[in-house]
XYZ file of C-alpha atoms in Angstrom:
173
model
C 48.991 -35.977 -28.846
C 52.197 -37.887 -28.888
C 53.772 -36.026 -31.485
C 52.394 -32.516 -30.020
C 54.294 -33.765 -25.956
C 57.710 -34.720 -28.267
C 58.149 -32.667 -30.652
C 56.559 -29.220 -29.886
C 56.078 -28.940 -25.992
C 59.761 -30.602 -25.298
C 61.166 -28.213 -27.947
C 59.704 -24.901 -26.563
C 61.674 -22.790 -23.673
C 58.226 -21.206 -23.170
C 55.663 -23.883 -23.870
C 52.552 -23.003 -20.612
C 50.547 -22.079 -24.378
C 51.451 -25.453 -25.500
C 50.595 -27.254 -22.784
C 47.196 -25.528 -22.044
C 46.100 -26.470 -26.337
C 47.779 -29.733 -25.964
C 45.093 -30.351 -22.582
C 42.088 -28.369 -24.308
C 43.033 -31.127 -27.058
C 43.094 -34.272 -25.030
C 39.900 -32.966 -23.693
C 38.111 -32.857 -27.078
C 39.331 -36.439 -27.541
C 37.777 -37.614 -24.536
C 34.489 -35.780 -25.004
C 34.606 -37.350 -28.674
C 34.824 -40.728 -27.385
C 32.346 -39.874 -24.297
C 35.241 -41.420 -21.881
C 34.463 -39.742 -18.619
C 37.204 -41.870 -16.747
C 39.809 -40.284 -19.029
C 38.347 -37.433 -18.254
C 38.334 -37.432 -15.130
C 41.904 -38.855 -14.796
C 43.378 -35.392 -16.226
C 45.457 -33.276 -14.789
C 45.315 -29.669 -16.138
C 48.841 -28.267 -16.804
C 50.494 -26.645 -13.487
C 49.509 -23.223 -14.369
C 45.947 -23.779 -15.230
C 45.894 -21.606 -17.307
C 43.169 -20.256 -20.046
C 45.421 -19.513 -23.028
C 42.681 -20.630 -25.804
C 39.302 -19.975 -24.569
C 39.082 -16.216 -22.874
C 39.722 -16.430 -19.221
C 37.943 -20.207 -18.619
C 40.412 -22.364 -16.652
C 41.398 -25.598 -17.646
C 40.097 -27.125 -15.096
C 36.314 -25.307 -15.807
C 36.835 -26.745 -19.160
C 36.878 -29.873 -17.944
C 34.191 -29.491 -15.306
C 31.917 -27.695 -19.024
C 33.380 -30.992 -21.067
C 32.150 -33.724 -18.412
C 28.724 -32.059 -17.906
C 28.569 -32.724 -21.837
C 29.278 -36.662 -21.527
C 27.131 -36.555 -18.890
C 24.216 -34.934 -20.496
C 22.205 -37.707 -21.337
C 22.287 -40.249 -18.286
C 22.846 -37.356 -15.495
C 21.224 -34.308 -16.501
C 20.241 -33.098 -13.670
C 24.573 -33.321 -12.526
C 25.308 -31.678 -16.242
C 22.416 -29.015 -15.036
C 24.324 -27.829 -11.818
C 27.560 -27.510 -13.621
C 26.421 -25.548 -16.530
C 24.235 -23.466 -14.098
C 27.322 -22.718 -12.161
C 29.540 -21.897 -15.417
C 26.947 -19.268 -16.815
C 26.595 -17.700 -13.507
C 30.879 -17.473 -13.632
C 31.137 -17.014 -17.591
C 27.575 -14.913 -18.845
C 29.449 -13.726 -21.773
C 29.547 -17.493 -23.486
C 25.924 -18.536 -25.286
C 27.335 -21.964 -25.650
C 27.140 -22.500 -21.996
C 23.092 -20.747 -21.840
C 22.548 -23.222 -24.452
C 23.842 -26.397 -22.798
C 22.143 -25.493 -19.613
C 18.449 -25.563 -21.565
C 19.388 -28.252 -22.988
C 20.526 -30.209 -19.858
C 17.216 -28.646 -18.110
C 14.810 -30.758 -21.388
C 16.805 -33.619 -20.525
C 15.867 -33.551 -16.492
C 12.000 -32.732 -17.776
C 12.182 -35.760 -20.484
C 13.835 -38.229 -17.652
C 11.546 -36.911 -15.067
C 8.441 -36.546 -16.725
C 7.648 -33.029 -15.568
C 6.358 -30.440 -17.549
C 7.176 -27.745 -15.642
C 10.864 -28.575 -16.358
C 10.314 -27.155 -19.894
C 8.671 -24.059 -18.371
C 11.594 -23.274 -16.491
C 13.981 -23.737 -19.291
C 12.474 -21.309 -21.198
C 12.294 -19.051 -18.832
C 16.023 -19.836 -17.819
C 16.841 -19.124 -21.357
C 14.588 -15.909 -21.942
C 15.935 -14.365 -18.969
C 19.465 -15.005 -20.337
C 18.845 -13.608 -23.752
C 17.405 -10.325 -21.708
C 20.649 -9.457 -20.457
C 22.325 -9.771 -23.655
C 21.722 -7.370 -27.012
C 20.963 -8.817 -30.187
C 20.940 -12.487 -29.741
C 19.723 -14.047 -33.198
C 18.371 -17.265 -32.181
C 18.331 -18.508 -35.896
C 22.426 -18.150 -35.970
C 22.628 -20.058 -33.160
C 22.193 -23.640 -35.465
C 19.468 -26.464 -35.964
C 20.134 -28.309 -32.690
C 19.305 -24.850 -30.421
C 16.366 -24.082 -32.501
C 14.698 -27.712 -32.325
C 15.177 -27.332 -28.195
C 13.206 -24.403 -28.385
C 10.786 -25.777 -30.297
C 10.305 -29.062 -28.192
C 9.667 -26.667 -25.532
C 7.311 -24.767 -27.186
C 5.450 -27.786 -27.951
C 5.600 -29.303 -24.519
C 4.494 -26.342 -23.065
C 1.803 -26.142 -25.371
C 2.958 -22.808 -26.997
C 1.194 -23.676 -30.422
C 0.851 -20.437 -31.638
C 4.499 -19.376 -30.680
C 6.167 -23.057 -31.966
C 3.968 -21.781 -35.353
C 5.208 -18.059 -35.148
C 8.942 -19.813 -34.625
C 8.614 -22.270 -37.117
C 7.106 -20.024 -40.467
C 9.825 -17.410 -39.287
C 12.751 -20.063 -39.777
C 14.547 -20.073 -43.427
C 14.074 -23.078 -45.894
C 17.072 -24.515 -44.704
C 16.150 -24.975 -41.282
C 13.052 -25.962 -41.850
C 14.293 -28.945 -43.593
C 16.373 -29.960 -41.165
């Protein structure tokens, strides 16, 4: 980040883009090393601007990237946030997908089944209002959630239907 503050933001007359990468950056980092105190100790860039992801602020990017570190101690806290962000931002699956998950961490912490119940139907209801959501494309990590909840629900014969629909390489995963 050094080299990106001396030698491309000091050396651009227009450098807001700059600045809002170099912060979406310095995010990443701390999400990488799960420092929430760095984190938190950002300052988004004057304009707050949302130059590299659609019309998200920086600032809701760092609000999305703390309820990730916080996933696994708080998720009830990374629940709220990513609640709130879909509500804002419907358009981004990501989000959908890190509020289910956030919800199976509250059941798993909590104990309480009906946690899993609501994810589902948290997530169902989401993939209503959009068209053509293939769950498969959305990666190993989504499809396992689903799964878990399946199972903790006690969908059998849907976690089955799920399972023999996947390809070979999911399965193995």
């Amino acid at each position: 980040t050094k080299f990106w503050k001396e030698e491309v933001i000091a050396k651009k007359r227009e450098h807001t883009e700059y600045e809002n990468v170099l912060f979406q950056i310095q995010l990443l980092l701390a999400y990488f090393k799960g420092d929430e105190e760095e984190l938190k100790a950002m300052q988004p860039p004057a304009n707050n601007g949302a130059i590299v992801l659609g019309d998200i602020s920086n600032g809701e990017m760092k609000d999305f990237y703390r309820a990730l570190i916080k996933i696994k101690k708080f998720p009830e806290v990374s629940y709220n946030i990513f609640d709130h962000l879909i509500k804002r931002y419907p358009e981004y699956v990501n989000i959908a997908m890190n509020r289910m998950a956030a919800k199976i961490g509250m059941a798993e912490k909590e104990k309480k089944v009906d946690y899993y119940h609501e994810a589902l139907e948290e997530w169902e209801e989401y993939k209503n209002t959009k068209n053509g959501i293939d769950e498969e494309s959305l990666g190993t990590i989504f499809l396992a959630n689903k799964m878990l909840i399946l199972h903790e629900t006690q969908q059998y014969e849907l976690l089955r239907e799920m399972y023999l629909n996947l390809d070979l390489l999911s399965k193995m995963n």
